[in-house]
PDB file of C-alpha atoms and ligand atoms in Angstrom:
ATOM      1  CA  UNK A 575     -14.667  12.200 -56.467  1.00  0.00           C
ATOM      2  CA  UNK A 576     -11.120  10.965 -57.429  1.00  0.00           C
ATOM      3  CA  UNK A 577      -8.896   9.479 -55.149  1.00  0.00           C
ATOM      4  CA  UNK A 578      -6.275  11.438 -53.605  1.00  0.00           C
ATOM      5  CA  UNK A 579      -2.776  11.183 -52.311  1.00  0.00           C
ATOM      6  CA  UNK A 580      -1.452  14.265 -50.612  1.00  0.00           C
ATOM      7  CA  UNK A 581       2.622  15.063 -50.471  1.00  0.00           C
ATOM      8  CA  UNK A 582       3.703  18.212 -48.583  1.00  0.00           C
ATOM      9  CA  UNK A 583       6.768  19.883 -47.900  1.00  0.00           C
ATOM     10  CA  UNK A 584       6.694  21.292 -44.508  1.00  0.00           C
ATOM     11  CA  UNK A 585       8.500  24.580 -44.067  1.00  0.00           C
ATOM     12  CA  UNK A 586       7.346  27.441 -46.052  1.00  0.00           C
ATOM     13  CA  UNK A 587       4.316  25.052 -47.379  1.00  0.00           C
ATOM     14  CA  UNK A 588       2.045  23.806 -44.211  1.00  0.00           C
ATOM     15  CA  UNK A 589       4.150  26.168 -41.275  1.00  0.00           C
ATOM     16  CA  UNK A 590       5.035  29.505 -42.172  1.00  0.00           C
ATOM     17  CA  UNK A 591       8.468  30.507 -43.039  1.00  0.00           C
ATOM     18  CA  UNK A 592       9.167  32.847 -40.166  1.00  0.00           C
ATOM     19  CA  UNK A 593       7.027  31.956 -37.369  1.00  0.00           C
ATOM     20  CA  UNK A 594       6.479  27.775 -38.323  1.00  0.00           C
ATOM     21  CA  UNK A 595       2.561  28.911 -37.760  1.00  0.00           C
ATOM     22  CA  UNK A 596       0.221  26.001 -38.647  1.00  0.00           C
ATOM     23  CA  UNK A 597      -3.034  25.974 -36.685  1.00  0.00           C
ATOM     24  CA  UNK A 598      -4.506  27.042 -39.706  1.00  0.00           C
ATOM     25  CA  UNK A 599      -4.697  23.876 -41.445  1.00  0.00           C
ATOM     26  CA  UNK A 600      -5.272  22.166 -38.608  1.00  0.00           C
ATOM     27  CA  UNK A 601      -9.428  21.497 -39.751  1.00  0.00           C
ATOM     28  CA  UNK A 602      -8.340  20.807 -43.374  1.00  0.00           C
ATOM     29  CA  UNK A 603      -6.296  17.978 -41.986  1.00  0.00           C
ATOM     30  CA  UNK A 604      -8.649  16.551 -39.991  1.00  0.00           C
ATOM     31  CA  UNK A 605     -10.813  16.395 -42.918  1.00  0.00           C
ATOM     32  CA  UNK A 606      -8.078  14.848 -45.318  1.00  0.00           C
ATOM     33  CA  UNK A 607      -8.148  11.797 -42.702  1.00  0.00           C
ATOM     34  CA  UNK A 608     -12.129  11.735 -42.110  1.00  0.00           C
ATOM     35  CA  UNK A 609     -11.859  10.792 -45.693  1.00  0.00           C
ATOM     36  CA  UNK A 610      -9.341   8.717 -45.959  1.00  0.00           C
ATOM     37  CA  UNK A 611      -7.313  10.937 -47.765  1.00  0.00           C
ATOM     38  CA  UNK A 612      -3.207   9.684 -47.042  1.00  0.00           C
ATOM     39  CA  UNK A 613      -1.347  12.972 -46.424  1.00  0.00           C
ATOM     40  CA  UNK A 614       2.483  12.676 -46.612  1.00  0.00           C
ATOM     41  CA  UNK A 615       4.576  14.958 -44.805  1.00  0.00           C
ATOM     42  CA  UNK A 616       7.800  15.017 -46.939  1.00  0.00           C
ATOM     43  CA  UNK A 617      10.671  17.597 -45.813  1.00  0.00           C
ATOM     44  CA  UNK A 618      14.024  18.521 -45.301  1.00  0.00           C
ATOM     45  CA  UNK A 619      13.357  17.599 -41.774  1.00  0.00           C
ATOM     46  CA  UNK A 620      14.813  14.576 -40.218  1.00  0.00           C
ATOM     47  CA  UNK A 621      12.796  11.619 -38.577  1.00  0.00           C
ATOM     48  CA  UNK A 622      12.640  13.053 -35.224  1.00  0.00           C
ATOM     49  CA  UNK A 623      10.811  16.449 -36.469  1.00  0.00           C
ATOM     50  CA  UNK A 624       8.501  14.637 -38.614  1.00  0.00           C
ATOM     51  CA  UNK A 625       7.248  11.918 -36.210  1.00  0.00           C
ATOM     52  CA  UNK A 626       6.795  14.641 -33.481  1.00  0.00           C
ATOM     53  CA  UNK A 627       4.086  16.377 -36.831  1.00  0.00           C
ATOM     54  CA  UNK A 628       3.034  13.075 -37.219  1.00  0.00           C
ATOM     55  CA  UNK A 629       1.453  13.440 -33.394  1.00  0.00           C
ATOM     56  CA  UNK A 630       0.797  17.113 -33.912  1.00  0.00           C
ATOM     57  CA  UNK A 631      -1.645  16.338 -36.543  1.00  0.00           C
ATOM     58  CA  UNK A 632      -3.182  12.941 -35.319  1.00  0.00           C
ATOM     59  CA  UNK A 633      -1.722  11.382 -38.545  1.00  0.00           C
ATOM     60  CA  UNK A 634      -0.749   7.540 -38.819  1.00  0.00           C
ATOM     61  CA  UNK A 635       0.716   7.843 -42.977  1.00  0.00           C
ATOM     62  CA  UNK A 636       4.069   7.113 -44.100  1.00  0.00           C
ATOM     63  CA  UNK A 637       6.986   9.691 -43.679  1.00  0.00           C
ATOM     64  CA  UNK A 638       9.393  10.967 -45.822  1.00  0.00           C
ATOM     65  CA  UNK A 639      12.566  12.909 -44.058  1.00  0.00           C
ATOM     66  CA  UNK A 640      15.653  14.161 -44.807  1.00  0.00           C
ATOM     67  CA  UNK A 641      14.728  15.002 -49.049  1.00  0.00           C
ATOM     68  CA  UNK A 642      13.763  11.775 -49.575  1.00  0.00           C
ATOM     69  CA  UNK A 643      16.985   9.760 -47.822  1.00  0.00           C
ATOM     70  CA  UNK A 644      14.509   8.419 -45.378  1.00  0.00           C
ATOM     71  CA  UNK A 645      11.231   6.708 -45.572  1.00  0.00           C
ATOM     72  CA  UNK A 646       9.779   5.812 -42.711  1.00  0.00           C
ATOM     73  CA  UNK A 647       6.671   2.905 -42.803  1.00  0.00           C
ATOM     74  CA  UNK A 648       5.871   3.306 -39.261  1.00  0.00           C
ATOM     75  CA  UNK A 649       7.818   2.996 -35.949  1.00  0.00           C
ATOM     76  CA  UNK A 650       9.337  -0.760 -36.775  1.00  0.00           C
ATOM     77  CA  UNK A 651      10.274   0.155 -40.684  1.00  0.00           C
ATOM     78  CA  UNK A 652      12.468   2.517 -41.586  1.00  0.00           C
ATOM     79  CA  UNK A 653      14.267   2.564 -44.711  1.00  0.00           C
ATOM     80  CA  UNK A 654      17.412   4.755 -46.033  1.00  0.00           C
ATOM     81  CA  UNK A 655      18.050   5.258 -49.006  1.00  0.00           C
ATOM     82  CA  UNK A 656      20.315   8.136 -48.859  1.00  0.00           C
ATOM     83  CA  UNK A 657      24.134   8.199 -47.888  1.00  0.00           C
ATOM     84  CA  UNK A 658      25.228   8.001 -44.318  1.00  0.00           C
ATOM     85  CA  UNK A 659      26.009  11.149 -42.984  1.00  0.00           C
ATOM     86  CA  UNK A 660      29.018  10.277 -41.102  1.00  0.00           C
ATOM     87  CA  UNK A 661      30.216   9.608 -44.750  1.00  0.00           C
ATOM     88  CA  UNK A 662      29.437  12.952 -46.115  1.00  0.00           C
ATOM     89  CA  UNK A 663      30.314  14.686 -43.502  1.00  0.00           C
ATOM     90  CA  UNK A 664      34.091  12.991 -43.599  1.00  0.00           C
ATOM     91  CA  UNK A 665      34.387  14.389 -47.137  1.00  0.00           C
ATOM     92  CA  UNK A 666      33.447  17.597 -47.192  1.00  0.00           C
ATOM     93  CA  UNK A 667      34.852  18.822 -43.973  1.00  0.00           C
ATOM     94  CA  UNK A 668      38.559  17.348 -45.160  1.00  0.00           C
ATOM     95  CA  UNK A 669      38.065  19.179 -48.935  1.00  0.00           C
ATOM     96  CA  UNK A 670      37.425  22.767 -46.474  1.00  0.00           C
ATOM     97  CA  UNK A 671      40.552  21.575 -44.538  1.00  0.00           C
ATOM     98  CA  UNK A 672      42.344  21.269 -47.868  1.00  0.00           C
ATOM     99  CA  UNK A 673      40.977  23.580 -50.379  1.00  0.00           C
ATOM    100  CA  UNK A 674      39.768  26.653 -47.388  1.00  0.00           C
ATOM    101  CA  UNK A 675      36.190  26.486 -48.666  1.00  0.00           C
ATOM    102  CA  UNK A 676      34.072  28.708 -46.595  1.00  0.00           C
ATOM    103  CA  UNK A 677      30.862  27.054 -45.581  1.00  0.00           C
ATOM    104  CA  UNK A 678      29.395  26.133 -41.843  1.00  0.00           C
ATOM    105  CA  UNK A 679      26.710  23.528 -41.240  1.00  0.00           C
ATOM    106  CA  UNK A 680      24.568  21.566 -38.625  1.00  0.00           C
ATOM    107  CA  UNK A 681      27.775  19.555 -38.037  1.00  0.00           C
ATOM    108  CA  UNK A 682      29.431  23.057 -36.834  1.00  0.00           C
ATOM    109  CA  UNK A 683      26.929  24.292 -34.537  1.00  0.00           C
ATOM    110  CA  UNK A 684      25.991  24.045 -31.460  1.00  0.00           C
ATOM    111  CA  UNK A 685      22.486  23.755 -29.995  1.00  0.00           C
ATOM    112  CA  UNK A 686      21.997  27.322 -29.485  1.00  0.00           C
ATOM    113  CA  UNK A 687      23.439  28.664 -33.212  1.00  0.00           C
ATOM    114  CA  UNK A 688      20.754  26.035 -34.904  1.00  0.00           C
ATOM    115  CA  UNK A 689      17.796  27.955 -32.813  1.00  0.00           C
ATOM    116  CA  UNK A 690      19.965  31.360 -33.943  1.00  0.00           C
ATOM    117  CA  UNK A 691      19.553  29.585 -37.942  1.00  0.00           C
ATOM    118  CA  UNK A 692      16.402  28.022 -37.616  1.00  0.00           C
ATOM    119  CA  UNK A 693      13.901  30.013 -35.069  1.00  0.00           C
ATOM    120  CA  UNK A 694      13.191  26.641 -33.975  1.00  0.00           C
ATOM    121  CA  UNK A 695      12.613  26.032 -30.426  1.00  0.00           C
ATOM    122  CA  UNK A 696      14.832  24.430 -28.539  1.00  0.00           C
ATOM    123  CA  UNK A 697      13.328  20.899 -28.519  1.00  0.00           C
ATOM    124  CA  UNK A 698      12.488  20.768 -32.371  1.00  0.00           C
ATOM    125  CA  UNK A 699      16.055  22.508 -33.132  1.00  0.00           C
ATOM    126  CA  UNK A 700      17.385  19.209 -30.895  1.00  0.00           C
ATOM    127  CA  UNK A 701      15.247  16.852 -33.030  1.00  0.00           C
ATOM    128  CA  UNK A 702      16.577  18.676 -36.466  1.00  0.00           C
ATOM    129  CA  UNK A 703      20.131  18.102 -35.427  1.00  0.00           C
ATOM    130  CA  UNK A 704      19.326  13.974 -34.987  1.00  0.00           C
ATOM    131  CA  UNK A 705      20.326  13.762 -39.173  1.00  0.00           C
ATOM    132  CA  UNK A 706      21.235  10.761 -40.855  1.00  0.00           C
ATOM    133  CA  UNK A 707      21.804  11.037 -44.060  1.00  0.00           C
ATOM    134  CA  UNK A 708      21.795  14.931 -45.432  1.00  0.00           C
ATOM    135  CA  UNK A 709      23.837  17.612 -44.288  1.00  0.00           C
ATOM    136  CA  UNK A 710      22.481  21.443 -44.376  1.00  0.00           C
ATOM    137  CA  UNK A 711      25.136  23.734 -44.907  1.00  0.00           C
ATOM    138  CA  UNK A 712      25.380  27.729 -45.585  1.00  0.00           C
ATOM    139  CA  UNK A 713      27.795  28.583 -48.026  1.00  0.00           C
ATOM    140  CA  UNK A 714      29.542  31.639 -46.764  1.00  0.00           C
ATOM    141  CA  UNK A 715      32.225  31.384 -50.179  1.00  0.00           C
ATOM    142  CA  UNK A 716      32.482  33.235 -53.715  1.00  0.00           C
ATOM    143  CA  UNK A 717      29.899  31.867 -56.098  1.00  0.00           C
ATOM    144  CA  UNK A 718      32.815  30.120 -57.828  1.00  0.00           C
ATOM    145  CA  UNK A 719      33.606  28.429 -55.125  1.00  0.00           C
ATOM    146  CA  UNK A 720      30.213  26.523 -54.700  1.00  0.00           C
ATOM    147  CA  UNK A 721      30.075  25.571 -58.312  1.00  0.00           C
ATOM    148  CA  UNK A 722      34.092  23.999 -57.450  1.00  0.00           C
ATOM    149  CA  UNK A 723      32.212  22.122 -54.513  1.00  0.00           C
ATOM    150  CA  UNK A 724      29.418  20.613 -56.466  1.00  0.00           C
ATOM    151  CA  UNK A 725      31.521  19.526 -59.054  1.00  0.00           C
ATOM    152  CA  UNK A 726      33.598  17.468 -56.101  1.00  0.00           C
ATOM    153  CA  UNK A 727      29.738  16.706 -54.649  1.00  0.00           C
ATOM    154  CA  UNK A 728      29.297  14.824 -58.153  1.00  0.00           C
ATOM    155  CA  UNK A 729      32.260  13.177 -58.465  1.00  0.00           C
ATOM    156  CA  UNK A 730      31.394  11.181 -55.447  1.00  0.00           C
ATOM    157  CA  UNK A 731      27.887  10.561 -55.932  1.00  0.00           C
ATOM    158  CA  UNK A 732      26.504  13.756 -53.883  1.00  0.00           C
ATOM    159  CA  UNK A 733      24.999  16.488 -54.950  1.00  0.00           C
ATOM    160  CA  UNK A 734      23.410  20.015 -53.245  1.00  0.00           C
ATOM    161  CA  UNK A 735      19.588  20.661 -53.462  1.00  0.00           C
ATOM    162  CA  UNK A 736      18.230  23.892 -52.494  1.00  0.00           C
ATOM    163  CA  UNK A 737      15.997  24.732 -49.570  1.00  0.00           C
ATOM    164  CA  UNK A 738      14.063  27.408 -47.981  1.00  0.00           C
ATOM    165  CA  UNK A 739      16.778  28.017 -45.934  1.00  0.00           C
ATOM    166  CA  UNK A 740      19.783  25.921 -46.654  1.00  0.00           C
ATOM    167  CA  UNK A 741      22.135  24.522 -49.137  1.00  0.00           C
ATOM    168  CA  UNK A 742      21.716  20.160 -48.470  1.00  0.00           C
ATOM    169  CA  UNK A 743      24.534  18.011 -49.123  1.00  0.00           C
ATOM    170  CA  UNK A 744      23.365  14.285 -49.755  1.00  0.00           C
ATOM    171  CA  UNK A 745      23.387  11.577 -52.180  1.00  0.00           C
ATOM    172  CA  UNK A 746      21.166  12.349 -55.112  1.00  0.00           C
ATOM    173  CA  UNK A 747      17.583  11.088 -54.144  1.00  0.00           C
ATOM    174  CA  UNK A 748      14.743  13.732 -53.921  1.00  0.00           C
ATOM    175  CA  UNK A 749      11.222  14.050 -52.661  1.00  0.00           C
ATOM    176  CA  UNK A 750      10.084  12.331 -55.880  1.00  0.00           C
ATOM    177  CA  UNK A 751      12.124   9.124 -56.061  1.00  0.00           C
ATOM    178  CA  UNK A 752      11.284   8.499 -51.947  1.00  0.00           C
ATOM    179  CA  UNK A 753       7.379   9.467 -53.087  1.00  0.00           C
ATOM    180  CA  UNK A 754       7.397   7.077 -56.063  1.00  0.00           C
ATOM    181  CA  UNK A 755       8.576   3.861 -53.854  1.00  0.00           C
ATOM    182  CA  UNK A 756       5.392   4.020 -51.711  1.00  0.00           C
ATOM    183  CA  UNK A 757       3.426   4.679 -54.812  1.00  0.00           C
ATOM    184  CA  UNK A 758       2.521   1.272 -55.126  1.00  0.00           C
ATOM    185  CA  UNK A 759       0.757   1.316 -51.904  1.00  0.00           C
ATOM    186  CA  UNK A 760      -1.421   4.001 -53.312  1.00  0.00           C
ATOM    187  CA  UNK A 761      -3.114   2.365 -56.418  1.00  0.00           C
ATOM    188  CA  UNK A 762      -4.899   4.462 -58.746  1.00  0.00           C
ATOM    189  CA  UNK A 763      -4.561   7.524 -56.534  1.00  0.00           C
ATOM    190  CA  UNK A 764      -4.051  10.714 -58.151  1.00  0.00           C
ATOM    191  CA  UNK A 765      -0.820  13.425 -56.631  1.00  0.00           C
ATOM    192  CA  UNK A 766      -1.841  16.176 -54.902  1.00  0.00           C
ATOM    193  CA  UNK A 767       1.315  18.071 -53.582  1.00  0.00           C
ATOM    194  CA  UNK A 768       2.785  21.347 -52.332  1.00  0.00           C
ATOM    195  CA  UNK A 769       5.869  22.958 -52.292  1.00  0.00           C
ATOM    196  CA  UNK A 770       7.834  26.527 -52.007  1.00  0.00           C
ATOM    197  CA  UNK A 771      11.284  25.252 -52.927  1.00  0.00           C
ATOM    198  CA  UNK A 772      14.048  24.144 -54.830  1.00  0.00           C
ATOM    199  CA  UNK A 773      13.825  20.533 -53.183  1.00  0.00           C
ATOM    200  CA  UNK A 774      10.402  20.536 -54.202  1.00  0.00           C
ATOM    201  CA  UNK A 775      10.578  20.996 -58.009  1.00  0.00           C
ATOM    202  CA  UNK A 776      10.614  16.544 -58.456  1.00  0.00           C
ATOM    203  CA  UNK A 777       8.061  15.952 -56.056  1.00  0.00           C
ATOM    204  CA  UNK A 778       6.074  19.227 -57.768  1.00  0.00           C
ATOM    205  CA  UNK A 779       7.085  17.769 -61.044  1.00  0.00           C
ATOM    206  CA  UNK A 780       5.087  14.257 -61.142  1.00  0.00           C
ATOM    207  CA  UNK A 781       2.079  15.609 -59.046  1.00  0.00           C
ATOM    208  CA  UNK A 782      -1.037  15.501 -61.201  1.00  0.00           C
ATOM    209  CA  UNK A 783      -1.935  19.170 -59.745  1.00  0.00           C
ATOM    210  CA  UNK A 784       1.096  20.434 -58.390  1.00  0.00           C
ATOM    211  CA  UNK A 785       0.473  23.812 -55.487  1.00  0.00           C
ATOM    212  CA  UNK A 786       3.340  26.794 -55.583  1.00  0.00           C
ATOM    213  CA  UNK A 787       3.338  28.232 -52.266  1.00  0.00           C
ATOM    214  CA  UNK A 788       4.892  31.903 -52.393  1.00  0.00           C
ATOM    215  CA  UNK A 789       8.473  31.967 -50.776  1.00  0.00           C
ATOM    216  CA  UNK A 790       9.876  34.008 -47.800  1.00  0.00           C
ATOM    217  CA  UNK A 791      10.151  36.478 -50.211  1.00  0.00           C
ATOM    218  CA  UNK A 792       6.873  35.878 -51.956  1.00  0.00           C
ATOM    219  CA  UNK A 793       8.229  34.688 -55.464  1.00  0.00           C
ATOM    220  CA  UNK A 794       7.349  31.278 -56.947  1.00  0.00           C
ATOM    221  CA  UNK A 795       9.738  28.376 -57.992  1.00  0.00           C
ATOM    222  CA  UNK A 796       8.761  28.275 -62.075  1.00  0.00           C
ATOM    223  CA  UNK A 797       8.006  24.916 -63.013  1.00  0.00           C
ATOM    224  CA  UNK A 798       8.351  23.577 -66.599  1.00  0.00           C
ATOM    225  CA  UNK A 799       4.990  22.399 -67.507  1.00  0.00           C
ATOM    226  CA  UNK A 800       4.785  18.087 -67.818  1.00  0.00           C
ATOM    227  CA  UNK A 801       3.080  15.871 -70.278  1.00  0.00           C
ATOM    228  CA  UNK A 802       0.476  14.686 -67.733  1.00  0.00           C
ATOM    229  CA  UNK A 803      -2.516  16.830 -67.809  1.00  0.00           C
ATOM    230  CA  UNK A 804      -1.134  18.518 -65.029  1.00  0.00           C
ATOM    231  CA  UNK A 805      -2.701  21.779 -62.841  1.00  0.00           C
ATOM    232  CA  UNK A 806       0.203  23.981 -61.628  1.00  0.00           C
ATOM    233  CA  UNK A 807      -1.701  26.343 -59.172  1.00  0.00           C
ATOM    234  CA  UNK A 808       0.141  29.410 -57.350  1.00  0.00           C
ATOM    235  CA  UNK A 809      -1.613  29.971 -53.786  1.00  0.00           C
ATOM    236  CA  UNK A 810      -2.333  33.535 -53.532  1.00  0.00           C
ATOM    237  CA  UNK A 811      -1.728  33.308 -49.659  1.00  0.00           C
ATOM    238  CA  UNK A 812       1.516  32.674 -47.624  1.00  0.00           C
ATOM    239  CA  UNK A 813       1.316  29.214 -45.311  1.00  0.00           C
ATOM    240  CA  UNK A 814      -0.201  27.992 -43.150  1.00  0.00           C
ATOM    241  CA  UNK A 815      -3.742  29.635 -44.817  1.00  0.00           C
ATOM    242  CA  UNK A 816      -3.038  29.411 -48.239  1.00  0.00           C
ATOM    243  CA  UNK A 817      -2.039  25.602 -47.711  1.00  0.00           C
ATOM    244  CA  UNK A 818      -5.560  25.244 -46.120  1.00  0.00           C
ATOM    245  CA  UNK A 819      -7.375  26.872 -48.564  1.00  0.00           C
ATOM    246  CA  UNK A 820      -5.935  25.382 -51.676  1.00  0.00           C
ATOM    247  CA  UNK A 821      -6.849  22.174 -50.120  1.00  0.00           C
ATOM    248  CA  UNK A 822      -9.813  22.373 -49.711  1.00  0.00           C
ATOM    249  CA  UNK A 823     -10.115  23.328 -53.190  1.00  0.00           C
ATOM    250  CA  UNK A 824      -8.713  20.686 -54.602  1.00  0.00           C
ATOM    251  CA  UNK A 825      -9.816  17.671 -52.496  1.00  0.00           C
ATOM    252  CA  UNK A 826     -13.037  19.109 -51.288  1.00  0.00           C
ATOM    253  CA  UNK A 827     -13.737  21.169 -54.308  1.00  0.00           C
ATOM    254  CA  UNK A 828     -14.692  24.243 -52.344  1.00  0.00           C
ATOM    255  CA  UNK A 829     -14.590  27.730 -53.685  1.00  0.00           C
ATOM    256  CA  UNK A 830     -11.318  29.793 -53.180  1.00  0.00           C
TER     257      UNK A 830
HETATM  258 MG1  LIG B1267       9.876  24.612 -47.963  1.00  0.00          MG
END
């Protein structure tokens, strides 16, 4: 049986769009670990989500957070390699002072209008507000407008990646770049990972079999086949069961 390395977004991918529903995979997990099978939970979320996962589901692997700004060893090492937030938060809230560009984000809200954007509860809408270096934002502009703002974004080294739910503002690592820094702690282990969005195309990109979970509105991101010998794989089911059950396919080679 080959070695495995699982990478996973979270929302949309392990917890269900709408209702963040994940009991589901909850056996699969446990079996990932049984066998010594590292599973990476590697989101949009920020540290404070993804540790409290990291408990939900007994796990003790590395984290990546915030599109791969943050990578997270264990408790004592934390490394960031995205831009501060402070910094892009300075920039693009004086070019919407200046220019009237209509967007709101995380910055904007209170407690209670994240739970109104997220459905989050209101302890893991607390923990999704703790960001450090990517800012979610909604753009509520023309279409011309956000292609005016990206071009500023690249000018000073940021960019936007697409989400399930929101537009990200951050400096331009991904899911992928974060993933291949810990590589080296994985010798010889072979990509497993699964994704619904935009911000998972990278991370989808270099897996050797790469798992399309349906979207929100049950499409699936189109990925441009690689060199590797590489499995793209649509699961048929929405998360958390279709994560489970492709899964176990893959790593434990049962039926679907
Ligand atoms: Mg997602």
């Amino acid at each position: 049986m080959a070695e495995w390395l699982v990478s996973t977004d979270l929302d949309g991918t392990l917890l269900n769009h709408h209702s963040y529903a994940f009991e589901a995979v909850l056996p699969v997990v446990a079996r990932l670990k049984e066998a010594g099978v590292p599973l990476l939970l590697n989101s949009s979320k920020t540290l404070a989500e993804l540790r409290a996962w990291r408990e939900t589901f007994h796990l003790s692997d590395p984290i990546i957070a915030e599109n791969g700004g943050i990578v997270a060893q264990s408790t004592q090492s934390v490394r960031y390699l995205g831009t501060a937030r402070t910094h892009i938060l300075s920039l693009i809230h004086a070019w919407r002072a200046q220019k009237g560009w209509l967007f709101e984000g995380f910055a904007d809200w209170t407690l209670e209008q994240v739970i109104e954007q997220t459905g989050l509860d209101p302890q893991a809408a607390q923990a999704s507000m703790q960001r450090d270096v990517t800012e979610p934002i909604i753009w509520l502009g023309s279409p011309p407008g956000l292609v005016e703002f990206q071009a500023f974004l690249a000018q000073n080294q940021l960019q936007l990646q697409k989400g399930g739910r929101f537009y990200h503002v951050m400096a331009p690592h991904d899911k992928a770049s974060a993933l291949k820094q810990l590589q080296p702690d994985y010798p010889n282990r072979k990509i497993l990972a699964l994704g619904d969005g935009g911000n998972d195309r990278a991370m989808l990109a270099m897996a050797d079999i790469a798992v399309v979970m349906p979207n929100a509105q049950g499409d699936y991101l189109q990925l441009e086949p690689q060199n590797n010998p590489q499995i793209i794989y649509h699961a048929p089911q929405q998360a958390p069961v279709g994560w489970a059950q492709a899964v176990s396919h893959f790593i434990f080679q049962e039926a679907l």
